[in-house]
Amino acid sequence: MKKWYAVIGDPIAQSSSPRMHDAWLEQLDLDATYVPIHIREGELNEGFESMKRLGASGWNVTVPHKEAIVPLLDRIDPLAQRMQAVNTVVIEDGAYVGYNTDGIGFVRSLQEAYPEHEKGNVLLIGAGGAAKGIAFAMQQEGYASLTVANRSVERADALARALGNGARSCTLEEAERQFDTFDVVVQTTSVGMNFATAGTPLPVTRVKEGAVVADIIYNPLETEFLRQAKRAGARTLNGLGMFVHQGAESFEKWTGIRPDTKSMIQRLTDELGGTTC
Ligand code: ATR
């Protein structure tokens, strides 16, 4: 029987994951397909049972189900367990196992775009679900000095405490003052995504020499935050690489094959009408 993979969420029609995964499946000549499945909030239990009954070979999980799916799974990978959020379900010897590839997707994207970057001091802007995933993954991958800055500083404090190992928290104003002490800066808030949230969470005027400034937003490809960082001399990275690499990590877990990320980033960049990084 032809295998099928999916992404479940609400809304789901706008997702670029089916196009990306279908392109990889075709490139690699695998007899499988990847479909978007609309499962409403509060209907995850029935949805999960249907996925099992209909024989999905694995699936991605997006908003609003990433946390709610955790108790339904047979096992959870340690990183996803720490985050209490799952974006990938893999079937291992009949067991439904939850992983989270979002944070590691960001790290792989950073490593692919700037293999020589300094791991030194990292600033994370934001303390929500996205920041959490990236922070835990960066810590796992050897980024030892993490600072979390957030509008509501209590959330930054809570994330820094959960991270442990000397992670610090600060206000956005403090982060702005110390901006040029960071080697890697990651903007994880929704600020800059559209007209309703135009602008930047903090202004970028001075950056450390050689620093990489990343934004996890990829539509628009260049946020105001990245524009300011570029003007201040930073090397920049938009969120498309994170999107492609989180997908590549899932794809590899399902098929055992690492798909081509670089050409996919280029292809999606062209579709969004921009240039890479
Ligand atoms: P996600 O899962 O995408 O991270 P989230 O958990 O709702 O979403 O977190 C959103 C993040 O964006 C938070 O860090 C939030 O700051 P608060 O914790 O203070 O709410 C941040 N954020 C949203 N709008 C913002 C704004 N206008 N200025 C600064 N930060 C903002």
PDB file of C-alpha atoms and ligand atoms in Angstrom:
ATOM      1  CA  MET A   1       0.000   0.000   0.000  1.00  0.00           C
ATOM      2  CA  LYS A   2       1.178   3.529  -0.747  1.00  0.00           C
ATOM      3  CA  LYS A   3       2.444   5.194   2.426  1.00  0.00           C
ATOM      4  CA  TRP A   4       1.040   8.494   3.553  1.00  0.00           C
ATOM      5  CA  TYR A   5       2.234  11.195   5.910  1.00  0.00           C
ATOM      6  CA  ALA A   6       0.396  14.289   7.107  1.00  0.00           C
ATOM      7  CA  VAL A   7       0.339  17.514   9.039  1.00  0.00           C
ATOM      8  CA  ILE A   8      -2.531  18.018  11.488  1.00  0.00           C
ATOM      9  CA  GLY A   9      -3.643  21.432  12.769  1.00  0.00           C
ATOM     10  CA  ASP A  10      -6.215  24.199  12.728  1.00  0.00           C
ATOM     11  CA  PRO A  11      -5.970  26.155  10.479  1.00  0.00           C
ATOM     12  CA  ILE A  12      -4.042  23.939   8.066  1.00  0.00           C
ATOM     13  CA  ALA A  13      -4.897  24.963   4.495  1.00  0.00           C
ATOM     14  CA  GLN A  14      -2.107  27.579   4.433  1.00  0.00           C
ATOM     15  CA  SER A  15       0.641  25.117   5.442  1.00  0.00           C
ATOM     16  CA  SER A  16       3.653  24.843   3.116  1.00  0.00           C
ATOM     17  CA  SER A  17       4.619  21.461   4.576  1.00  0.00           C
ATOM     18  CA  PRO A  18       2.687  19.328   2.042  1.00  0.00           C
ATOM     19  CA  ARG A  19       4.416  20.999  -0.922  1.00  0.00           C
ATOM     20  CA  MET A  20       7.820  20.617   0.691  1.00  0.00           C
ATOM     21  CA  HIS A  21       7.438  16.985   1.728  1.00  0.00           C
ATOM     22  CA  ASP A  22       5.753  15.961  -1.529  1.00  0.00           C
ATOM     23  CA  ALA A  23       8.652  17.512  -3.450  1.00  0.00           C
ATOM     24  CA  TRP A  24      11.172  15.537  -1.375  1.00  0.00           C
ATOM     25  CA  LEU A  25       9.186  12.282  -1.731  1.00  0.00           C
ATOM     26  CA  GLU A  26       9.125  12.767  -5.477  1.00  0.00           C
ATOM     27  CA  GLN A  27      12.806  13.736  -5.728  1.00  0.00           C
ATOM     28  CA  LEU A  28      13.754  10.583  -3.824  1.00  0.00           C
ATOM     29  CA  ASP A  29      11.345   8.437  -5.831  1.00  0.00           C
ATOM     30  CA  LEU A  30       9.496   7.231  -2.718  1.00  0.00           C
ATOM     31  CA  ASP A  31       6.005   5.848  -3.252  1.00  0.00           C
ATOM     32  CA  ALA A  32       4.278   8.031  -0.642  1.00  0.00           C
ATOM     33  CA  THR A  33       2.331  11.244  -0.246  1.00  0.00           C
ATOM     34  CA  TYR A  34       1.914  13.965   2.429  1.00  0.00           C
ATOM     35  CA  VAL A  35      -1.458  15.580   3.107  1.00  0.00           C
ATOM     36  CA  PRO A  36      -2.848  18.412   5.273  1.00  0.00           C
ATOM     37  CA  ILE A  37      -5.524  17.252   7.729  1.00  0.00           C
ATOM     38  CA  HIS A  38      -7.809  19.680   9.494  1.00  0.00           C
ATOM     39  CA  ILE A  39      -8.402  18.663  13.105  1.00  0.00           C
ATOM     40  CA  ARG A  40     -10.152  21.228  15.280  1.00  0.00           C
ATOM     41  CA  GLU A  41      -9.150  22.157  18.797  1.00  0.00           C
ATOM     42  CA  GLY A  42     -10.949  19.815  21.213  1.00  0.00           C
ATOM     43  CA  GLU A  43     -11.223  17.063  18.575  1.00  0.00           C
ATOM     44  CA  LEU A  44      -7.704  15.721  18.860  1.00  0.00           C
ATOM     45  CA  ASN A  45      -8.601  12.433  20.593  1.00  0.00           C
ATOM     46  CA  GLU A  46     -10.916  11.367  17.757  1.00  0.00           C
ATOM     47  CA  GLY A  47      -8.476  12.783  15.204  1.00  0.00           C
ATOM     48  CA  PHE A  48      -5.592  10.805  16.651  1.00  0.00           C
ATOM     49  CA  GLU A  49      -7.619   7.563  16.580  1.00  0.00           C
ATOM     50  CA  SER A  50      -8.566   8.222  12.940  1.00  0.00           C
ATOM     51  CA  MET A  51      -4.928   8.770  11.963  1.00  0.00           C
ATOM     52  CA  LYS A  52      -4.084   5.392  13.503  1.00  0.00           C
ATOM     53  CA  ARG A  53      -7.063   3.599  11.979  1.00  0.00           C
ATOM     54  CA  LEU A  54      -6.445   5.006   8.513  1.00  0.00           C
ATOM     55  CA  GLY A  55      -2.816   3.892   8.643  1.00  0.00           C
ATOM     56  CA  ALA A  56      -0.768   7.092   8.558  1.00  0.00           C
ATOM     57  CA  SER A  57       2.952   6.249   8.531  1.00  0.00           C
ATOM     58  CA  GLY A  58       3.830   9.344  10.588  1.00  0.00           C
ATOM     59  CA  TRP A  59       2.752  12.949  10.850  1.00  0.00           C
ATOM     60  CA  ASN A  60       3.602  16.500  11.833  1.00  0.00           C
ATOM     61  CA  VAL A  61       1.624  18.355  14.467  1.00  0.00           C
ATOM     62  CA  THR A  62       1.047  22.080  14.412  1.00  0.00           C
ATOM     63  CA  VAL A  63      -1.014  24.710  16.251  1.00  0.00           C
ATOM     64  CA  PRO A  64      -3.128  24.111  18.381  1.00  0.00           C
ATOM     65  CA  HIS A  65      -2.233  20.461  19.051  1.00  0.00           C
ATOM     66  CA  LYS A  66       1.490  20.452  19.896  1.00  0.00           C
ATOM     67  CA  GLU A  67       0.982  20.301  23.674  1.00  0.00           C
ATOM     68  CA  ALA A  68      -2.362  18.473  23.711  1.00  0.00           C
ATOM     69  CA  ILE A  69      -0.967  15.459  21.836  1.00  0.00           C
ATOM     70  CA  VAL A  70       1.690  14.715  24.476  1.00  0.00           C
ATOM     71  CA  PRO A  71      -0.494  12.547  26.793  1.00  0.00           C
ATOM     72  CA  LEU A  72      -1.921  10.589  23.831  1.00  0.00           C
ATOM     73  CA  LEU A  73       1.431   9.191  22.705  1.00  0.00           C
ATOM     74  CA  ASP A  74       3.071   5.931  23.783  1.00  0.00           C
ATOM     75  CA  ARG A  75       6.507   7.505  24.272  1.00  0.00           C
ATOM     76  CA  ILE A  76       8.070  10.973  24.144  1.00  0.00           C
ATOM     77  CA  ASP A  77      11.634  11.796  23.158  1.00  0.00           C
ATOM     78  CA  PRO A  78      13.545  13.532  26.016  1.00  0.00           C
ATOM     79  CA  LEU A  79      13.839  16.901  24.203  1.00  0.00           C
ATOM     80  CA  ALA A  80      10.090  16.960  23.411  1.00  0.00           C
ATOM     81  CA  GLN A  81       9.437  15.878  26.993  1.00  0.00           C
ATOM     82  CA  ARG A  82      11.390  18.886  28.292  1.00  0.00           C
ATOM     83  CA  MET A  83       9.412  21.152  25.986  1.00  0.00           C
ATOM     84  CA  GLN A  84       6.102  19.369  26.656  1.00  0.00           C
ATOM     85  CA  ALA A  85       5.379  19.874  22.952  1.00  0.00           C
ATOM     86  CA  VAL A  86       5.507  17.530  19.958  1.00  0.00           C
ATOM     87  CA  ASN A  87       5.658  18.425  16.267  1.00  0.00           C
ATOM     88  CA  THR A  88       6.468  14.980  14.834  1.00  0.00           C
ATOM     89  CA  VAL A  89       4.906  11.566  15.406  1.00  0.00           C
ATOM     90  CA  VAL A  90       6.973   8.536  14.400  1.00  0.00           C
ATOM     91  CA  ILE A  91       5.788   4.911  14.549  1.00  0.00           C
ATOM     92  CA  GLU A  92       8.485   2.726  16.093  1.00  0.00           C
ATOM     93  CA  ASP A  93       7.697  -1.017  16.404  1.00  0.00           C
ATOM     94  CA  GLY A  94       4.002  -0.198  16.539  1.00  0.00           C
ATOM     95  CA  ALA A  95       4.437   2.505  19.220  1.00  0.00           C
ATOM     96  CA  TYR A  96       3.495   6.143  18.547  1.00  0.00           C
ATOM     97  CA  VAL A  97       6.492   8.227  19.592  1.00  0.00           C
ATOM     98  CA  GLY A  98       6.569  12.030  19.880  1.00  0.00           C
ATOM     99  CA  TYR A  99       9.546  14.179  18.862  1.00  0.00           C
ATOM    100  CA  ASN A 100      10.068  17.899  18.525  1.00  0.00           C
ATOM    101  CA  THR A 101      12.237  18.985  15.597  1.00  0.00           C
ATOM    102  CA  ASP A 102      11.473  22.739  15.726  1.00  0.00           C
ATOM    103  CA  GLY A 103      14.400  23.806  17.906  1.00  0.00           C
ATOM    104  CA  ILE A 104      16.900  21.443  16.321  1.00  0.00           C
ATOM    105  CA  GLY A 105      15.627  22.662  12.949  1.00  0.00           C
ATOM    106  CA  PHE A 106      16.678  26.168  13.922  1.00  0.00           C
ATOM    107  CA  VAL A 107      20.143  24.995  15.037  1.00  0.00           C
ATOM    108  CA  ARG A 108      20.706  23.006  11.809  1.00  0.00           C
ATOM    109  CA  SER A 109      19.620  25.986   9.739  1.00  0.00           C
ATOM    110  CA  LEU A 110      22.075  28.245  11.577  1.00  0.00           C
ATOM    111  CA  GLN A 111      24.859  25.679  11.143  1.00  0.00           C
ATOM    112  CA  GLU A 112      24.118  25.269   7.438  1.00  0.00           C
ATOM    113  CA  ALA A 113      24.001  29.013   6.725  1.00  0.00           C
ATOM    114  CA  TYR A 114      26.984  30.000   8.925  1.00  0.00           C
ATOM    115  CA  PRO A 115      29.072  26.889   9.670  1.00  0.00           C
ATOM    116  CA  GLU A 116      31.858  28.966  11.249  1.00  0.00           C
ATOM    117  CA  HIS A 117      29.686  31.045  13.601  1.00  0.00           C
ATOM    118  CA  GLU A 118      30.742  31.680  17.193  1.00  0.00           C
ATOM    119  CA  LYS A 119      28.647  29.682  19.706  1.00  0.00           C
ATOM    120  CA  GLY A 120      29.588  32.144  22.524  1.00  0.00           C
ATOM    121  CA  ASN A 121      26.849  34.350  23.974  1.00  0.00           C
ATOM    122  CA  VAL A 122      23.307  33.771  22.742  1.00  0.00           C
ATOM    123  CA  LEU A 123      20.357  36.145  23.175  1.00  0.00           C
ATOM    124  CA  LEU A 124      16.846  34.786  22.711  1.00  0.00           C
ATOM    125  CA  ILE A 125      14.138  37.394  22.296  1.00  0.00           C
ATOM    126  CA  GLY A 126      10.774  36.036  23.426  1.00  0.00           C
ATOM    127  CA  ALA A 127       9.852  33.385  25.981  1.00  0.00           C
ATOM    128  CA  GLY A 128       6.904  31.559  24.366  1.00  0.00           C
ATOM    129  CA  GLY A 129       6.703  28.089  22.870  1.00  0.00           C
ATOM    130  CA  ALA A 130       9.038  28.872  19.977  1.00  0.00           C
ATOM    131  CA  ALA A 131      11.723  30.352  22.239  1.00  0.00           C
ATOM    132  CA  LYS A 132      11.497  27.349  24.552  1.00  0.00           C
ATOM    133  CA  GLY A 133      12.060  24.852  21.747  1.00  0.00           C
ATOM    134  CA  ILE A 134      15.034  26.746  20.364  1.00  0.00           C
ATOM    135  CA  ALA A 135      16.549  27.338  23.811  1.00  0.00           C
ATOM    136  CA  PHE A 136      16.457  23.664  24.833  1.00  0.00           C
ATOM    137  CA  ALA A 137      17.818  22.551  21.460  1.00  0.00           C
ATOM    138  CA  MET A 138      20.639  25.132  21.540  1.00  0.00           C
ATOM    139  CA  GLN A 139      21.573  24.048  25.039  1.00  0.00           C
ATOM    140  CA  GLN A 140      21.632  20.404  23.911  1.00  0.00           C
ATOM    141  CA  GLU A 141      23.848  21.363  20.953  1.00  0.00           C
ATOM    142  CA  GLY A 142      26.481  23.055  23.132  1.00  0.00           C
ATOM    143  CA  TYR A 143      25.479  26.717  23.204  1.00  0.00           C
ATOM    144  CA  ALA A 144      26.458  27.210  26.825  1.00  0.00           C
ATOM    145  CA  SER A 145      25.637  30.857  27.509  1.00  0.00           C
ATOM    146  CA  LEU A 146      21.961  31.697  26.996  1.00  0.00           C
ATOM    147  CA  THR A 147      20.126  34.907  27.888  1.00  0.00           C
ATOM    148  CA  VAL A 148      16.344  35.182  27.514  1.00  0.00           C
ATOM    149  CA  ALA A 149      14.787  38.638  27.061  1.00  0.00           C
ATOM    150  CA  ASN A 150      11.033  39.084  27.047  1.00  0.00           C
ATOM    151  CA  ARG A 151       8.394  41.810  27.244  1.00  0.00           C
ATOM    152  CA  SER A 152       6.943  40.204  30.387  1.00  0.00           C
ATOM    153  CA  VAL A 153      10.127  39.504  32.251  1.00  0.00           C
ATOM    154  CA  GLU A 154       8.519  36.877  34.540  1.00  0.00           C
ATOM    155  CA  ARG A 155       8.186  34.573  31.526  1.00  0.00           C
ATOM    156  CA  ALA A 156      11.849  35.151  30.687  1.00  0.00           C
ATOM    157  CA  ASP A 157      12.733  34.334  34.322  1.00  0.00           C
ATOM    158  CA  ALA A 158      10.686  31.115  34.165  1.00  0.00           C
ATOM    159  CA  LEU A 159      12.357  29.958  30.941  1.00  0.00           C
ATOM    160  CA  ALA A 160      15.846  30.783  32.273  1.00  0.00           C
ATOM    161  CA  ARG A 161      15.057  28.773  35.418  1.00  0.00           C
ATOM    162  CA  ALA A 162      13.803  25.828  33.339  1.00  0.00           C
ATOM    163  CA  LEU A 163      17.008  25.973  31.275  1.00  0.00           C
ATOM    164  CA  GLY A 164      19.300  26.097  34.330  1.00  0.00           C
ATOM    165  CA  ASN A 165      23.050  25.839  33.676  1.00  0.00           C
ATOM    166  CA  GLY A 166      23.593  29.553  34.238  1.00  0.00           C
ATOM    167  CA  ALA A 167      20.939  30.764  31.767  1.00  0.00           C
ATOM    168  CA  ARG A 168      19.993  34.395  32.445  1.00  0.00           C
ATOM    169  CA  SER A 169      16.912  36.533  31.893  1.00  0.00           C
ATOM    170  CA  CYS A 170      16.493  40.247  31.279  1.00  0.00           C
ATOM    171  CA  THR A 171      14.097  42.891  30.030  1.00  0.00           C
ATOM    172  CA  LEU A 172      13.953  43.960  26.382  1.00  0.00           C
ATOM    173  CA  GLU A 173      15.535  47.292  27.401  1.00  0.00           C
ATOM    174  CA  GLU A 174      18.491  45.536  29.030  1.00  0.00           C
ATOM    175  CA  ALA A 175      18.870  43.330  25.959  1.00  0.00           C
ATOM    176  CA  GLU A 176      18.922  46.427  23.770  1.00  0.00           C
ATOM    177  CA  ARG A 177      21.714  47.975  25.864  1.00  0.00           C
ATOM    178  CA  GLN A 178      23.815  44.783  25.786  1.00  0.00           C
ATOM    179  CA  PHE A 179      23.015  43.870  22.193  1.00  0.00           C
ATOM    180  CA  ASP A 180      26.622  44.188  20.997  1.00  0.00           C
ATOM    181  CA  THR A 181      27.832  41.559  23.497  1.00  0.00           C
ATOM    182  CA  PHE A 182      25.973  38.702  21.771  1.00  0.00           C
ATOM    183  CA  ASP A 183      27.395  36.377  19.101  1.00  0.00           C
ATOM    184  CA  VAL A 184      24.009  34.933  18.148  1.00  0.00           C
ATOM    185  CA  VAL A 185      20.640  36.674  18.541  1.00  0.00           C
ATOM    186  CA  VAL A 186      17.354  34.871  17.823  1.00  0.00           C
ATOM    187  CA  GLN A 187      14.092  36.808  17.464  1.00  0.00           C
ATOM    188  CA  THR A 188      11.274  34.375  18.306  1.00  0.00           C
ATOM    189  CA  THR A 189       8.258  36.657  18.862  1.00  0.00           C
ATOM    190  CA  SER A 190       5.530  37.279  16.316  1.00  0.00           C
ATOM    191  CA  VAL A 191       6.495  40.968  16.044  1.00  0.00           C
ATOM    192  CA  GLY A 192       7.212  41.816  12.408  1.00  0.00           C
ATOM    193  CA  MET A 193       5.016  39.081  10.927  1.00  0.00           C
ATOM    194  CA  ASN A 194       2.333  41.320   9.452  1.00  0.00           C
ATOM    195  CA  PHE A 195       0.875  44.807   9.486  1.00  0.00           C
ATOM    196  CA  ALA A 196      -0.937  44.193  12.777  1.00  0.00           C
ATOM    197  CA  THR A 197       2.367  43.399  14.473  1.00  0.00           C
ATOM    198  CA  ALA A 198       4.684  45.639  12.459  1.00  0.00           C
ATOM    199  CA  GLY A 199       7.996  46.847  13.896  1.00  0.00           C
ATOM    200  CA  THR A 200      10.555  45.147  16.106  1.00  0.00           C
ATOM    201  CA  PRO A 201      10.488  43.927  19.731  1.00  0.00           C
ATOM    202  CA  LEU A 202      13.530  46.161  20.312  1.00  0.00           C
ATOM    203  CA  PRO A 203      15.585  48.440  18.053  1.00  0.00           C
ATOM    204  CA  VAL A 204      18.871  47.099  16.701  1.00  0.00           C
ATOM    205  CA  THR A 205      21.580  49.731  16.387  1.00  0.00           C
ATOM    206  CA  ARG A 206      24.904  48.125  17.386  1.00  0.00           C
ATOM    207  CA  VAL A 207      25.932  44.508  16.849  1.00  0.00           C
ATOM    208  CA  LYS A 208      29.075  42.598  17.776  1.00  0.00           C
ATOM    209  CA  GLU A 209      31.488  42.043  14.907  1.00  0.00           C
ATOM    210  CA  GLY A 210      30.760  38.719  13.212  1.00  0.00           C
ATOM    211  CA  ALA A 211      27.460  38.266  15.052  1.00  0.00           C
ATOM    212  CA  VAL A 212      24.579  36.351  13.471  1.00  0.00           C
ATOM    213  CA  VAL A 213      21.121  37.841  13.968  1.00  0.00           C
ATOM    214  CA  ALA A 214      18.239  35.481  13.166  1.00  0.00           C
ATOM    215  CA  ASP A 215      14.490  35.869  12.982  1.00  0.00           C
ATOM    216  CA  ILE A 216      12.231  32.813  12.975  1.00  0.00           C
ATOM    217  CA  ILE A 217       9.677  34.623  10.806  1.00  0.00           C
ATOM    218  CA  TYR A 218       9.913  33.784   7.095  1.00  0.00           C
ATOM    219  CA  ASN A 219       6.951  35.658   5.707  1.00  0.00           C
ATOM    220  CA  PRO A 220       8.069  38.362   5.127  1.00  0.00           C
ATOM    221  CA  LEU A 221      11.524  36.968   4.324  1.00  0.00           C
ATOM    222  CA  GLU A 222      13.160  40.094   5.706  1.00  0.00           C
ATOM    223  CA  THR A 223      11.526  41.528   8.806  1.00  0.00           C
ATOM    224  CA  GLU A 224      12.201  45.051  10.017  1.00  0.00           C
ATOM    225  CA  PHE A 225      14.323  43.444  12.767  1.00  0.00           C
ATOM    226  CA  LEU A 226      16.585  41.769  10.187  1.00  0.00           C
ATOM    227  CA  ARG A 227      16.758  44.944   8.106  1.00  0.00           C
ATOM    228  CA  GLN A 228      17.982  46.919  11.103  1.00  0.00           C
ATOM    229  CA  ALA A 229      20.452  44.158  12.043  1.00  0.00           C
ATOM    230  CA  LYS A 230      21.849  44.056   8.505  1.00  0.00           C
ATOM    231  CA  ARG A 231      22.239  47.841   8.490  1.00  0.00           C
ATOM    232  CA  ALA A 232      24.121  47.592  11.798  1.00  0.00           C
ATOM    233  CA  GLY A 233      26.551  45.115  10.181  1.00  0.00           C
ATOM    234  CA  ALA A 234      25.190  41.725  11.285  1.00  0.00           C
ATOM    235  CA  ARG A 235      25.077  38.541   9.242  1.00  0.00           C
ATOM    236  CA  THR A 236      21.384  37.669   9.127  1.00  0.00           C
ATOM    237  CA  LEU A 237      19.212  34.574   8.839  1.00  0.00           C
ATOM    238  CA  ASN A 238      15.483  34.430   8.189  1.00  0.00           C
ATOM    239  CA  GLY A 239      13.116  31.716   9.415  1.00  0.00           C
ATOM    240  CA  LEU A 240      12.807  29.746   6.201  1.00  0.00           C
ATOM    241  CA  GLY A 241      15.810  27.567   7.037  1.00  0.00           C
ATOM    242  CA  MET A 242      14.251  26.625  10.380  1.00  0.00           C
ATOM    243  CA  PHE A 243      11.019  25.667   8.644  1.00  0.00           C
ATOM    244  CA  VAL A 244      12.827  23.530   6.057  1.00  0.00           C
ATOM    245  CA  HIS A 245      15.160  21.894   8.586  1.00  0.00           C
ATOM    246  CA  GLN A 246      12.407  21.000  11.067  1.00  0.00           C
ATOM    247  CA  GLY A 247      10.699  19.296   8.129  1.00  0.00           C
ATOM    248  CA  ALA A 248      13.926  17.585   7.050  1.00  0.00           C
ATOM    249  CA  GLU A 249      14.449  16.211  10.566  1.00  0.00           C
ATOM    250  CA  SER A 250      10.904  14.768  10.549  1.00  0.00           C
ATOM    251  CA  PHE A 251      11.352  13.378   7.026  1.00  0.00           C
ATOM    252  CA  GLU A 252      14.569  11.647   8.051  1.00  0.00           C
ATOM    253  CA  LYS A 253      12.924  10.087  11.103  1.00  0.00           C
ATOM    254  CA  TRP A 254      10.154   8.634   8.913  1.00  0.00           C
ATOM    255  CA  THR A 255      12.168   7.500   5.905  1.00  0.00           C
ATOM    256  CA  GLY A 256      15.777   7.190   7.106  1.00  0.00           C
ATOM    257  CA  ILE A 257      16.814   9.551   4.287  1.00  0.00           C
ATOM    258  CA  ARG A 258      18.126  13.090   4.697  1.00  0.00           C
ATOM    259  CA  PRO A 259      16.409  15.276   2.079  1.00  0.00           C
ATOM    260  CA  ASP A 260      18.060  18.192   0.267  1.00  0.00           C
ATOM    261  CA  THR A 261      17.567  21.261   2.441  1.00  0.00           C
ATOM    262  CA  LYS A 262      19.644  23.816   0.536  1.00  0.00           C
ATOM    263  CA  SER A 263      17.752  23.575  -2.726  1.00  0.00           C
ATOM    264  CA  MET A 264      14.434  23.530  -0.858  1.00  0.00           C
ATOM    265  CA  ILE A 265      15.352  26.779   0.940  1.00  0.00           C
ATOM    266  CA  GLN A 266      16.271  28.297  -2.427  1.00  0.00           C
ATOM    267  CA  ARG A 267      13.053  27.086  -4.020  1.00  0.00           C
ATOM    268  CA  LEU A 268      10.806  28.448  -1.256  1.00  0.00           C
ATOM    269  CA  THR A 269      12.787  31.699  -1.206  1.00  0.00           C
ATOM    270  CA  ASP A 270      12.149  32.098  -4.933  1.00  0.00           C
ATOM    271  CA  GLU A 271       8.459  31.398  -4.391  1.00  0.00           C
ATOM    272  CA  LEU A 272       8.348  34.075  -1.684  1.00  0.00           C
ATOM    273  CA  GLY A 273      10.212  36.412  -4.012  1.00  0.00           C
ATOM    274  CA  GLY A 274      13.424  37.091  -2.136  1.00  0.00           C
ATOM    275  CA  THR A 275      17.071  36.216  -1.662  1.00  0.00           C
ATOM    276  CA  THR A 276      18.469  33.726   0.893  1.00  0.00           C
ATOM    277  CA  CYS A 277      19.650  34.875   4.373  1.00  0.00           C
TER     278      CYS A 277
HETATM  279  P1  ATR B   1       4.959  31.135  20.250  1.00  0.00           P
HETATM  280  O1  ATR B   1       4.543  29.730  20.569  1.00  0.00           O
HETATM  281  O2  ATR B   1       4.872  31.497  18.792  1.00  0.00           O
HETATM  282  O3  ATR B   1       6.291  31.475  20.832  1.00  0.00           O
HETATM  283  P2  ATR B   1       3.565  32.471  22.408  1.00  0.00           P
HETATM  284  O4  ATR B   1       3.849  31.330  23.315  1.00  0.00           O
HETATM  285  O5  ATR B   1       2.227  33.115  22.429  1.00  0.00           O
HETATM  286  O6  ATR B   1       3.824  32.084  20.900  1.00  0.00           O
HETATM  287  O7  ATR B   1       4.683  33.604  22.676  1.00  0.00           O
HETATM  288  C1  ATR B   1       4.706  34.809  21.990  1.00  0.00           C
HETATM  289  C2  ATR B   1       5.982  35.581  22.345  1.00  0.00           C
HETATM  290  O8  ATR B   1       5.978  36.814  21.598  1.00  0.00           O
HETATM  291  C3  ATR B   1       6.088  35.975  23.802  1.00  0.00           C
HETATM  292  O9  ATR B   1       7.446  36.018  24.171  1.00  0.00           O
HETATM  293  C4  ATR B   1       5.463  37.383  23.793  1.00  0.00           C
HETATM  294  O10 ATR B   1       5.844  38.202  24.862  1.00  0.00           O
HETATM  295  P3  ATR B   1       4.987  38.168  26.252  1.00  0.00           P
HETATM  296  O11 ATR B   1       5.375  36.902  26.936  1.00  0.00           O
HETATM  297  O12 ATR B   1       5.423  39.376  26.983  1.00  0.00           O
HETATM  298  O13 ATR B   1       3.535  38.214  25.849  1.00  0.00           O
HETATM  299  C5  ATR B   1       6.054  37.905  22.511  1.00  0.00           C
HETATM  300  N1  ATR B   1       5.318  39.053  21.972  1.00  0.00           N
HETATM  301  C6  ATR B   1       4.112  39.046  21.338  1.00  0.00           C
HETATM  302  N2  ATR B   1       3.773  40.296  20.964  1.00  0.00           N
HETATM  303  C7  ATR B   1       4.780  41.126  21.366  1.00  0.00           C
HETATM  304  C8  ATR B   1       5.031  42.527  21.264  1.00  0.00           C
HETATM  305  N3  ATR B   1       4.159  43.346  20.657  1.00  0.00           N
HETATM  306  N4  ATR B   1       6.194  43.020  21.766  1.00  0.00           N
HETATM  307  C9  ATR B   1       7.084  42.201  22.370  1.00  0.00           C
HETATM  308  N5  ATR B   1       6.905  40.866  22.498  1.00  0.00           N
HETATM  309  C10 ATR B   1       5.771  40.332  22.012  1.00  0.00           C
END
